[in-house]
C-alpha cells in the first residue's frame, strides 16, 4: 500500500469511526430521562466538524480553519455549560481569532484546497524559547485559574492542572500551526492526551453532562490523527527543505543572493 492510499484509508477510518461513535453516543444520551436534546445534537455535530478539521490539518489543507471555526464555536458553548473557565476563555479570545490568522498565514505559504502548505521545522536554538514560553504561559494561566477557583470556593487541583495544561499547550501549538511548523504536532499530542484525561476526570467526578462522552471520544480520534500527522508533516517539511536548498544552489550558480 502506497502512502497516498494509506492516508486516504486512514482518513476514512477516522471520519467513519468518529461518525459511528458519536451517533451511538448521541442516541444513547437522548434516551436518558434528563437528556438535553438540542445541546447533545449540537455537540455531536461540533465533534464531527472538529475531526474533519484535524484531518485536513494533518494533510496541510487550508480548509482546516473553516471547519475548525465551526468546531470552536460549538465547543465554546459546551465549555460554558460545563464550567471549564480557562479553556472557555482560550476558545473565545484566542482560538476564534487564530482561525483567521492561520487561514491567511497558510494561504501565504501556498496552501489551497488542493495543495498542501509548505511546512518547516523549528531549529535547535528555537526550542529553549518555546519551552520558556510554555512555562511562562502555564504559570500565568495556573495562577488565574487558581484565583478563579478559590473565589468560587471549588478548588479541584487535578482538574485545574489539566485544564491549565490544555490551555497553555493550545496557545503555543496554535502559534506554531499558524506559522506551519511541524513541531506543532508534538504539542497537539500533549493537548489531546491531557484533554482525554480532563474529560475522564469530569466523567469520574459526576459533573459530566449527556454530551461529555462525545468530547472524550473526539479527543481519542484527535490523538490518532495527530500521530499520523507527525508522519505526514515530517515529509512535508523535508520537501520544503529540499526546495529551499535547490533555490539556494540555483542562486549560487546564477550569482544571485
XYZ file of N, CA and C in Angstrom:
771
model
N 0.847 -1.204 0.000
C 0.000 0.000 0.000
C 0.877 1.247 0.000
N 0.699 2.138 -0.999
C 1.498 3.353 -1.035
C 0.962 4.380 -0.034
N 1.729 5.469 0.133
C 1.394 6.456 1.163
C 0.053 7.142 0.897
N -0.213 7.479 -0.361
C -1.455 8.164 -0.701
C -2.669 7.304 -0.369
N -2.569 6.007 -0.705
C -3.669 5.082 -0.415
C -3.847 4.910 1.083
N -2.717 4.809 1.801
C -2.777 4.648 3.257
C -3.449 5.855 3.907
N -3.030 7.063 3.513
C -3.603 8.273 4.103
C -5.102 8.363 3.843
N -5.509 8.007 2.627
C -6.926 8.044 2.293
C -7.712 7.056 3.144
N -7.180 5.847 3.283
C -7.850 4.819 4.082
C -7.898 5.210 5.555
N -6.792 5.782 6.049
C -6.727 6.182 7.453
C -7.710 7.309 7.740
N -7.797 8.272 6.818
C -8.733 9.381 6.994
C -10.182 8.903 6.985
N -10.477 7.961 6.104
C -11.830 7.390 6.056
C -12.137 6.660 7.362
N -11.142 5.933 7.879
C -11.307 5.226 9.156
C -11.623 6.201 10.280
N -10.854 7.306 10.350
C -11.067 8.293 11.405
C -12.448 8.919 11.315
N -12.812 9.351 10.116
C -14.084 10.046 9.945
C -15.273 9.116 10.158
N -15.207 7.916 9.560
C -16.315 6.965 9.717
C -16.392 6.459 11.154
N -15.242 6.197 11.755
C -15.218 5.720 13.139
C -15.791 6.744 14.087
N -15.406 8.000 13.891
C -15.921 9.069 14.735
C -17.413 9.257 14.532
N -17.858 9.170 13.289
C -19.284 9.319 12.993
C -20.106 8.246 13.692
N -19.638 7.002 13.615
C -20.342 5.890 14.258
C -20.385 6.075 15.773
N -19.227 6.401 16.371
C -19.149 6.551 17.823
C -20.016 7.699 18.327
N -19.959 8.818 17.607
C -20.751 9.978 18.020
C -22.242 9.702 17.859
N -22.620 9.022 16.791
C -24.037 8.695 16.562
C -24.566 7.782 17.659
N -23.790 6.761 18.004
C -24.204 5.834 19.070
C -24.317 6.568 20.400
N -23.291 7.379 20.714
C -23.307 8.126 21.972
C -24.491 9.086 22.017
N -24.776 9.706 20.887
C -25.884 10.656 20.808
C -27.221 9.957 21.040
N -27.400 8.805 20.403
C -28.650 8.054 20.559
C -28.834 7.595 22.004
N -27.770 7.076 22.606
C -27.843 6.604 23.998
C -28.151 7.754 24.952
N -27.500 8.913 24.719
C -27.722 10.063 25.595
C -29.145 10.605 25.463
N -29.682 10.555 24.249
C -31.032 11.079 24.034
C -32.106 10.214 24.694
N -31.748 8.978 25.017
C -32.703 8.082 25.672
C -32.785 8.296 27.177
N -31.861 9.082 27.721
C -31.864 9.342 29.162
C -32.991 10.304 29.517
N -33.574 10.136 30.701
C -34.703 10.991 31.110
C -34.348 12.475 31.146
N -33.114 12.773 31.544
C -32.708 14.173 31.670
C -31.946 14.667 30.442
N -32.110 13.995 29.312
C -31.368 14.340 28.098
C -31.690 15.756 27.629
N -30.645 16.458 27.238
C -30.805 17.801 26.677
C -30.628 17.639 25.166
N -31.734 17.491 24.485
C -31.736 17.083 23.077
C -30.926 18.027 22.187
N -31.256 19.302 22.212
C -30.612 20.262 21.312
C -29.108 20.326 21.562
N -28.725 20.396 22.834
C -27.313 20.511 23.180
C -26.534 19.258 22.789
N -27.125 18.094 22.985
C -26.471 16.838 22.640
C -26.226 16.738 21.132
N -27.222 17.099 20.347
C -27.096 17.042 18.886
C -26.068 18.060 18.387
N -26.124 19.276 18.933
C -25.177 20.318 18.520
C -23.743 19.921 18.856
N -23.542 19.372 20.060
C -22.206 18.948 20.471
C -21.685 17.838 19.570
N -22.562 16.954 19.145
C -22.179 15.860 18.251
C -21.730 16.396 16.892
N -22.477 17.373 16.377
C -22.107 17.985 15.101
C -20.755 18.686 15.218
N -20.563 19.401 16.327
C -19.301 20.081 16.552
C -18.131 19.122 16.625
N -18.350 17.975 17.269
C -17.297 16.974 17.372
C -16.886 16.465 15.998
N -17.861 16.231 15.135
C -17.558 15.770 13.775
C -16.820 16.842 12.977
N -17.220 18.095 13.133
C -16.534 19.188 12.444
C -15.088 19.288 12.910
N -14.880 19.031 14.198
C -13.538 19.077 14.742
C -12.643 17.998 14.163
N -13.199 16.808 13.991
C -12.428 15.701 13.419
C -12.074 16.000 11.963
N -13.052 16.530 11.210
C -12.789 16.899 9.811
C -11.668 17.940 9.758
N -11.726 18.911 10.671
C -10.716 19.967 10.707
C -9.325 19.411 10.974
N -9.213 18.505 11.934
C -7.891 17.966 12.275
C -7.355 17.057 11.168
N -8.243 16.351 10.479
C -7.810 15.512 9.352
C -7.252 16.397 8.246
N -7.946 17.505 7.966
C -7.470 18.441 6.952
C -6.146 19.084 7.369
N -6.016 19.390 8.665
C -4.775 19.977 9.165
C -3.614 19.001 9.011
N -3.869 17.730 9.297
C -2.829 16.713 9.171
C -2.317 16.614 7.747
N -3.197 16.915 6.789
C -2.821 16.837 5.376
C -2.428 18.188 4.789
N -2.325 19.219 5.641
C -1.887 20.528 5.195
C -2.886 21.272 4.343
N -4.180 20.959 4.493
C -5.225 21.588 3.683
C -5.772 22.824 4.396
N -5.861 23.927 3.684
C -6.255 25.206 4.281
C -7.691 25.213 4.807
N -8.541 24.314 4.324
C -9.927 24.252 4.800
C -10.026 23.832 6.259
N -8.926 23.418 6.826
C -8.921 23.056 8.246
C -9.428 24.202 9.111
N -9.138 25.448 8.701
C -9.534 26.604 9.504
C -11.023 26.925 9.363
N -11.626 26.524 8.271
C -13.062 26.739 8.073
C -13.859 25.806 8.986
N -13.534 24.513 8.915
C -14.211 23.541 9.780
C -13.818 23.757 11.240
N -12.580 24.201 11.451
C -12.124 24.454 12.811
C -12.907 25.560 13.481
N -13.279 26.585 12.732
C -14.053 27.687 13.289
C -15.416 27.214 13.778
N -16.061 26.358 12.997
C -17.358 25.807 13.404
C -17.210 24.999 14.691
N -16.168 24.178 14.742
C -15.920 23.360 15.927
C -15.666 24.226 17.155
N -14.867 25.273 17.002
C -14.527 26.149 18.129
C -15.769 26.839 18.682
N -16.635 27.303 17.803
C -17.850 27.988 18.240
C -18.759 27.059 19.037
N -18.944 25.844 18.534
C -19.801 24.883 19.225
C -19.162 24.415 20.528
N -17.865 24.129 20.471
C -17.161 23.650 21.671
C -17.162 24.708 22.766
N -17.086 25.983 22.375
C -17.115 27.066 23.359
C -18.425 27.056 24.133
N -19.510 26.768 23.437
C -20.812 26.731 24.098
C -20.885 25.576 25.104
N -20.332 24.425 24.732
C -20.354 23.288 25.650
C -19.461 23.550 26.863
N -18.356 24.250 26.666
C -17.462 24.586 27.779
C -18.137 25.563 28.738
N -18.916 26.486 28.192
C -19.667 27.426 29.022
C -20.648 26.680 29.913
N -21.338 25.707 29.333
C -22.305 24.923 30.090
C -21.609 24.010 31.100
N -20.396 23.535 30.755
C -19.665 22.591 31.599
C -18.855 23.280 32.689
N -18.743 24.589 32.630
C -17.990 25.376 33.608
C -16.508 24.997 33.635
N -15.854 25.115 32.473
C -14.399 24.936 32.363
C -13.855 26.295 31.932
N -13.671 27.228 32.868
C -13.442 28.642 32.540
C -12.199 28.953 31.716
N -11.062 28.357 32.058
C -9.834 28.727 31.365
C -9.846 28.267 29.908
N -10.315 27.046 29.675
C -10.388 26.545 28.308
C -11.445 27.316 27.514
N -12.516 27.732 28.188
C -13.546 28.537 27.528
C -12.967 29.880 27.087
N -12.237 30.538 27.982
C -11.627 31.822 27.656
C -10.650 31.668 26.493
N -9.924 30.567 26.503
C -8.981 30.275 25.422
C -9.687 30.231 24.073
N -10.807 29.529 24.018
C -11.536 29.362 22.759
C -12.157 30.672 22.279
N -12.719 31.453 23.207
C -13.404 32.680 22.825
C -12.444 33.777 22.374
N -11.359 33.952 23.122
C -10.498 35.109 22.889
C -9.191 34.780 22.169
N -8.962 33.495 21.910
C -7.717 33.133 21.237
C -7.947 32.243 20.026
N -8.693 31.143 20.227
C -8.901 30.204 19.135
C -9.642 30.829 17.956
N -10.709 31.549 18.236
C -11.505 32.131 17.155
C -10.676 33.103 16.304
N -9.952 34.073 16.909
C -9.109 34.949 16.082
C -8.006 34.189 15.345
N -7.429 33.165 15.999
C -6.327 32.426 15.386
C -6.776 31.597 14.189
N -8.050 31.256 14.120
C -8.548 30.544 12.941
C -8.386 31.415 11.692
N -8.637 32.710 11.844
C -8.493 33.644 10.724
C -7.017 33.926 10.433
N -6.225 34.091 11.491
C -4.792 34.336 11.322
C -4.135 33.139 10.638
N -4.504 31.944 11.076
C -3.938 30.743 10.480
C -4.323 30.580 9.022
N -5.564 30.902 8.700
C -6.039 30.768 7.322
C -5.200 31.618 6.374
N -5.027 32.884 6.723
C -4.283 33.782 5.839
C -2.776 33.498 5.887
N -2.298 32.987 7.035
C -0.897 32.611 7.137
C -0.559 31.434 6.236
N -1.425 30.428 6.226
C -1.212 29.263 5.354
C -1.375 29.647 3.886
N -2.291 30.566 3.622
C -2.515 30.983 2.235
C -1.253 31.599 1.655
N -0.523 32.364 2.484
C 0.735 32.961 2.035
C 1.810 31.905 1.790
N 1.665 30.758 2.455
C 2.653 29.688 2.307
C 2.231 28.659 1.262
N 1.299 29.036 0.395
C 0.933 28.198 -0.733
C -0.149 27.177 -0.497
N -0.785 27.192 0.668
C -1.834 26.211 0.966
C -3.124 26.559 0.230
N -3.746 25.552 -0.377
C -5.046 25.707 -1.025
C -5.868 24.473 -0.699
N -7.031 24.365 -1.323
C -7.845 23.168 -1.118
C -7.233 21.953 -1.809
N -6.267 22.186 -2.693
C -5.629 21.088 -3.428
C -4.148 20.924 -3.090
N -3.485 22.020 -2.740
C -2.049 21.974 -2.455
C -1.794 22.113 -0.958
N -0.922 21.251 -0.428
C -0.594 21.286 0.992
C 0.286 22.479 1.312
N 0.206 22.939 2.550
C 1.023 24.060 2.991
C 2.500 23.660 3.004
N 3.376 24.636 2.787
C 4.814 24.380 2.858
C 5.236 24.377 4.326
N 5.494 23.203 4.853
C 5.816 23.052 6.271
C 7.290 23.316 6.539
N 7.612 23.632 7.795
C 9.001 23.815 8.208
C 9.171 23.315 9.631
N 10.416 23.266 10.097
C 10.708 22.753 11.434
C 11.406 23.811 12.277
N 11.201 23.707 13.580
C 11.934 24.575 14.491
C 13.399 24.158 14.511
N 14.275 25.139 14.596
C 15.695 24.847 14.721
C 16.028 24.559 16.188
N 17.184 23.953 16.412
C 17.569 23.579 17.781
C 17.569 24.786 18.708
N 18.005 25.924 18.197
C 18.053 27.124 19.021
C 16.698 27.715 19.348
N 15.651 27.280 18.644
C 14.300 27.801 18.882
C 13.597 27.106 20.042
N 14.000 25.872 20.333
C 13.294 25.086 21.341
C 13.348 25.678 22.749
N 14.511 26.197 23.199
C 14.517 26.828 24.524
C 13.514 27.968 24.641
N 13.331 28.713 23.547
C 12.363 29.806 23.543
C 10.937 29.266 23.670
N 10.664 28.171 22.950
C 9.332 27.570 23.000
C 9.040 27.018 24.400
N 10.036 26.330 24.975
C 9.878 25.775 26.323
C 9.692 26.891 27.343
N 10.499 27.958 27.204
C 10.378 29.090 28.117
C 9.010 29.748 28.024
N 8.504 29.891 26.795
C 7.173 30.458 26.587
C 6.110 29.580 27.222
N 6.262 28.266 27.042
C 5.289 27.323 27.598
C 5.236 27.438 29.123
N 6.400 27.457 29.757
C 6.467 27.526 31.227
C 5.864 28.835 31.728
N 6.199 29.938 31.059
C 5.700 31.247 31.475
C 4.179 31.330 31.352
N 3.655 30.855 30.215
C 2.203 30.892 29.998
C 1.494 29.972 30.983
N 2.074 28.785 31.223
C 1.459 27.840 32.158
C 1.353 28.451 33.557
N 2.428 29.090 34.005
C 2.420 29.696 35.333
C 1.364 30.784 35.439
N 1.261 31.609 34.396
C 0.288 32.700 34.406
C -1.145 32.173 34.392
N -1.390 31.204 33.530
C -2.744 30.640 33.412
C -3.131 29.894 34.693
N -2.189 29.174 35.272
C -2.466 28.434 36.509
C -2.815 29.389 37.644
N -2.117 30.507 37.709
C -2.404 31.492 38.756
C -3.818 32.045 38.604
N -4.186 32.381 37.375
C -5.535 32.915 37.115
C -6.591 31.860 37.438
N -6.338 30.609 37.033
C -7.281 29.518 37.297
C -7.465 29.302 38.793
N -6.358 29.380 39.537
C -6.421 29.179 40.988
C -7.208 30.299 41.660
N -6.986 31.541 41.230
C -7.704 32.679 41.803
C -9.208 32.567 41.550
N -9.559 32.141 40.320
C -10.976 31.976 39.979
C -11.600 30.849 40.805
N -10.885 29.731 40.905
C -11.396 28.578 41.653
C -11.561 28.909 43.133
N -10.605 29.625 43.699
C -10.694 29.989 45.111
C -11.857 30.946 45.363
N -12.071 31.860 44.410
C -13.185 32.795 44.536
C -14.522 32.059 44.496
N -14.586 31.006 43.660
C -15.817 30.223 43.547
C -15.969 29.223 44.683
N -14.873 28.989 45.404
C -14.903 28.053 46.522
C -14.923 26.604 46.101
N -14.495 26.314 44.864
C -14.485 24.930 44.362
C -13.125 24.629 43.725
N -12.114 24.450 44.550
C -10.764 24.190 44.064
C -10.571 22.695 43.815
N -10.463 22.321 42.551
C -10.190 20.938 42.149
C -8.801 20.941 41.502
N -7.791 20.561 42.272
C -6.404 20.683 41.829
C -6.134 19.912 40.538
N -6.601 18.657 40.489
C -6.335 17.818 39.315
C -6.973 18.415 38.066
N -8.235 18.784 38.173
C -8.950 19.360 37.035
C -8.317 20.680 36.607
N -7.929 21.503 37.589
C -7.341 22.801 37.308
C -5.980 22.658 36.617
N -5.178 21.694 37.064
C -3.853 21.474 36.481
C -3.948 21.018 35.034
N -4.852 20.088 34.772
C -5.015 19.598 33.402
C -5.667 20.646 32.512
N -6.620 21.394 33.056
C -7.259 22.466 32.297
C -6.220 23.497 31.884
N -5.314 23.834 32.807
C -4.247 24.799 32.528
C -3.261 24.255 31.503
N -2.940 22.972 31.605
C -2.019 22.354 30.648
C -2.598 22.389 29.234
N -3.888 22.090 29.125
C -4.558 22.131 27.824
C -4.554 23.552 27.268
N -4.873 24.509 28.125
C -4.900 25.905 27.706
C -3.540 26.364 27.197
N -2.494 26.077 27.964
C -1.136 26.506 27.600
C -0.654 25.839 26.319
N -0.847 24.540 26.220
C -0.406 23.814 25.027
C -1.133 24.302 23.787
N -2.415 24.609 23.938
C -3.187 25.135 22.810
C -2.651 26.486 22.345
N -2.327 27.357 23.285
C -1.824 28.687 22.953
C -0.545 28.593 22.139
N 0.404 27.788 22.615
C 1.697 27.662 21.943
C 1.561 26.887 20.629
N 0.786 25.806 20.650
C 0.644 24.962 19.463
C -0.029 25.712 18.317
N -1.001 26.540 18.638
C -1.714 27.248 17.578
C -0.834 28.306 16.911
N 0.095 28.878 17.669
C 1.060 29.800 17.070
C 1.927 29.053 16.065
N 2.411 27.874 16.467
C 3.240 27.064 15.578
C 2.442 26.597 14.362
N 1.151 26.306 14.570
C 0.300 25.871 13.469
C 0.109 27.000 12.454
N -0.157 28.212 12.951
C -0.363 29.346 12.059
C 0.879 29.627 11.221
N 2.049 29.309 11.777
C 3.309 29.518 11.069
C 3.764 28.263 10.316
N 2.912 27.235 10.314
C 3.159 25.995 9.562
C 4.410 25.248 10.007
N 4.609 25.153 11.327
C 5.723 24.375 11.845
C 5.273 22.936 12.131
N 6.076 21.975 11.713
C 5.826 20.569 12.014
C 5.684 20.336 13.511
N 6.484 21.056 14.300
C 6.599 20.814 15.738
C 5.298 21.061 16.494
N 4.346 21.714 15.834
C 3.036 21.908 16.457
C 2.417 20.585 16.873
N 2.675 19.532 16.092
C 2.002 18.258 16.336
C 2.473 17.567 17.601
N 3.665 17.890 18.068
C 4.115 17.357 19.348
C 3.294 17.967 20.481
N 2.994 19.258 20.340
C 2.173 19.914 21.357
C 0.710 19.497 21.247
N 0.216 19.282 20.008
C -1.164 18.815 19.863
C -1.329 17.437 20.499
N -0.273 16.632 20.445
C -0.334 15.327 21.118
C -0.515 15.521 22.610
N 0.218 16.499 23.167
C 0.062 16.815 24.586
C -1.349 17.307 24.880
N -1.860 18.165 23.993
C -3.226 18.678 24.148
C -4.236 17.529 24.164
N -4.092 16.625 23.226
C -5.050 15.519 23.109
C -5.000 14.587 24.317
N -3.788 14.278 24.768
C -3.648 13.394 25.929
C -4.225 14.040 27.181
N -3.891 15.312 27.420
C -4.406 15.994 28.606
C -5.911 16.230 28.519
N -6.417 16.455 27.309
C -7.868 16.631 27.144
C -8.616 15.338 27.450
N -8.046 14.216 27.020
C -8.644 12.914 27.324
C -8.707 12.706 28.833
N -7.610 13.029 29.509
C -7.567 12.885 30.973
C -8.555 13.839 31.631
N -8.632 15.066 31.115
C -9.546 16.060 31.669
C -10.988 15.590 31.626
N -11.412 15.065 30.452
C -12.801 14.632 30.320
C -13.079 13.351 31.100
N -12.060 12.524 31.302
C -12.209 11.346 32.167
C -12.435 11.792 33.611
N -11.695 12.834 34.035
C -11.874 13.386 35.377
C -13.284 13.941 35.542
N -13.754 14.647 34.516
C -15.105 15.213 34.565
C -16.144 14.100 34.704
N -15.975 13.034 33.909
C -16.904 11.904 33.991
C -16.839 11.228 35.352
N -15.617 11.026 35.853
C -15.436 10.344 37.133
C -15.950 11.132 38.316
N -15.942 12.463 38.192
C -16.390 13.313 39.293
C -17.909 13.438 39.354
N -18.569 12.940 38.308
C -20.030 13.025 38.265
C -20.537 14.371 37.799
N -19.619 15.243 37.329
C -20.014 16.577 36.879
C -20.396 16.586 35.393
N -20.162 15.481 34.724
C -20.384 15.434 33.281
C -21.843 15.468 32.899
N -22.097 15.996 31.721
C -23.448 16.030 31.172
C -23.589 14.956 30.104
N -24.717 14.943 29.430
C -25.013 13.899 28.457
C -24.004 13.838 27.312
N -23.436 14.964 26.941
C -22.562 15.014 25.784
C -21.077 14.910 26.154
N -20.754 14.761 27.440
C -19.353 14.707 27.867
C -18.602 13.564 27.201
N -19.260 12.420 27.061
C -18.614 11.265 26.432
C -18.262 11.554 24.973
N -19.049 12.423 24.324
C -18.757 12.797 22.935
C -17.419 13.517 22.858
N -17.167 14.403 23.816
C -15.899 15.123 23.838
C -14.729 14.174 24.081
N -14.927 13.196 24.942
C -13.886 12.216 25.218
C -13.547 11.417 23.960
N -14.573 10.954 23.261
C -14.372 10.194 22.020
C -13.664 11.048 20.975
N -14.054 12.307 20.884
C -13.460 13.212 19.900
C -11.950 13.323 20.095
N -11.528 13.487 21.337
C -10.098 13.672 21.579
C -9.299 12.387 21.404
N -9.934 11.261 21.559
C -9.254 9.999 21.260
C -8.937 9.921 19.768
N -9.900 10.310 18.942
C -9.668 10.324 17.497
C -8.679 11.422 17.121
N -8.720 12.532 17.825
C -7.729 13.592 17.600
C -6.318 13.061 17.816
N -6.154 12.277 18.862
C -4.834 11.725 19.186
C -4.330 10.823 18.068
N -5.185 9.954 17.575
C -4.800 9.061 16.475
C -4.417 9.869 15.231
N -5.214 10.874 14.925
C -4.935 11.710 13.757
C -3.623 12.478 13.926
N -3.375 12.971 15.138
C -2.165 13.737 15.392
C -0.902 12.914 15.218
N -0.958 11.663 15.618
C 0.203 10.787 15.452
C 0.490 10.543 13.973
N -0.577 10.405 13.188
C -0.399 10.249 11.750
C 0.091 11.551 11.115
N -0.344 12.679 11.674
C 0.055 13.979 11.140
C 1.556 14.203 11.281
N 2.134 13.705 12.370
C 3.579 13.847 12.562
C 4.319 13.210 11.398
N 3.859 12.039 10.992
C 4.485 11.328 9.874
C 4.338 12.118 8.573
N 3.137 12.665 8.323
C 2.890 13.412 7.092
C 3.710 14.693 7.051
N 3.732 15.426 8.164
C 4.425 16.715 8.183
C 5.944 16.553 8.179
N 6.443 15.421 8.641
C 7.873 15.158 8.513
C 8.265 15.172 7.036
N 7.415 14.580 6.209
C 7.677 14.560 4.774
C 7.493 15.946 4.169
N 6.430 16.662 4.565
C 6.184 17.995 4.035
C 7.325 18.946 4.366
N 7.859 18.836 5.580
C 8.952 19.720 5.985
C 10.239 19.353 5.266
N 10.444 18.066 4.961
C 11.620 17.645 4.197
C 11.548 18.186 2.777
N 10.345 18.148 2.200
C 10.159 18.657 0.842
C 10.437 20.150 0.796
N 10.015 20.873 1.828
C 10.245 22.312 1.858
C 11.733 22.616 2.000
N 12.427 21.806 2.828
C 13.868 21.981 2.993
C 14.593 21.731 1.686
N 14.146 20.695 0.966
C 14.758 20.371 -0.327
C 14.539 21.502 -1.319
N 13.338 22.081 -1.303
C 13.029 23.189 -2.201
C 13.910 24.396 -1.902
N 14.098 24.670 -0.579
C 14.932 25.795 -0.180
C 16.377 25.584 -0.607
N 16.867 24.319 -0.443
C 18.234 24.007 -0.810
C 18.423 24.159 -2.309
N 17.426 23.693 -3.071
C 17.503 23.794 -4.520
C 17.531 25.238 -4.974
N 16.753 26.079 -4.290
C 16.736 27.503 -4.639
C 18.074 28.149 -4.340
N 18.655 27.772 -3.194
C 19.944 28.329 -2.804
C 21.020 27.952 -3.816
N 21.032 26.689 -4.243
C 22.022 26.234 -5.222
C 21.852 26.960 -6.548
N 20.600 27.168 -6.915
C 20.318 27.868 -8.170
C 20.808 29.314 -8.097
N 20.611 29.945 -6.918
C 21.046 31.326 -6.751
C 22.569 31.442 -6.820
N 23.250 30.421 -6.190
C 24.703 30.426 -6.208
C 25.233 30.291 -7.643
N 24.576 29.418 -8.401
C 25.011 29.174 -9.768
C 24.828 30.408 -10.647
N 23.767 31.194 -10.350
C 23.473 32.363 -11.182
C 24.140 33.616 -10.655
N 24.778 33.465 -9.475
C 25.481 34.600 -8.887
C 24.582 35.564 -8.181
N 23.349 35.125 -7.847
C 22.406 35.994 -7.127
C 22.336 35.604 -5.679
N 21.712 36.448 -4.845
C 21.555 36.144 -3.432
C 20.080 36.069 -3.085
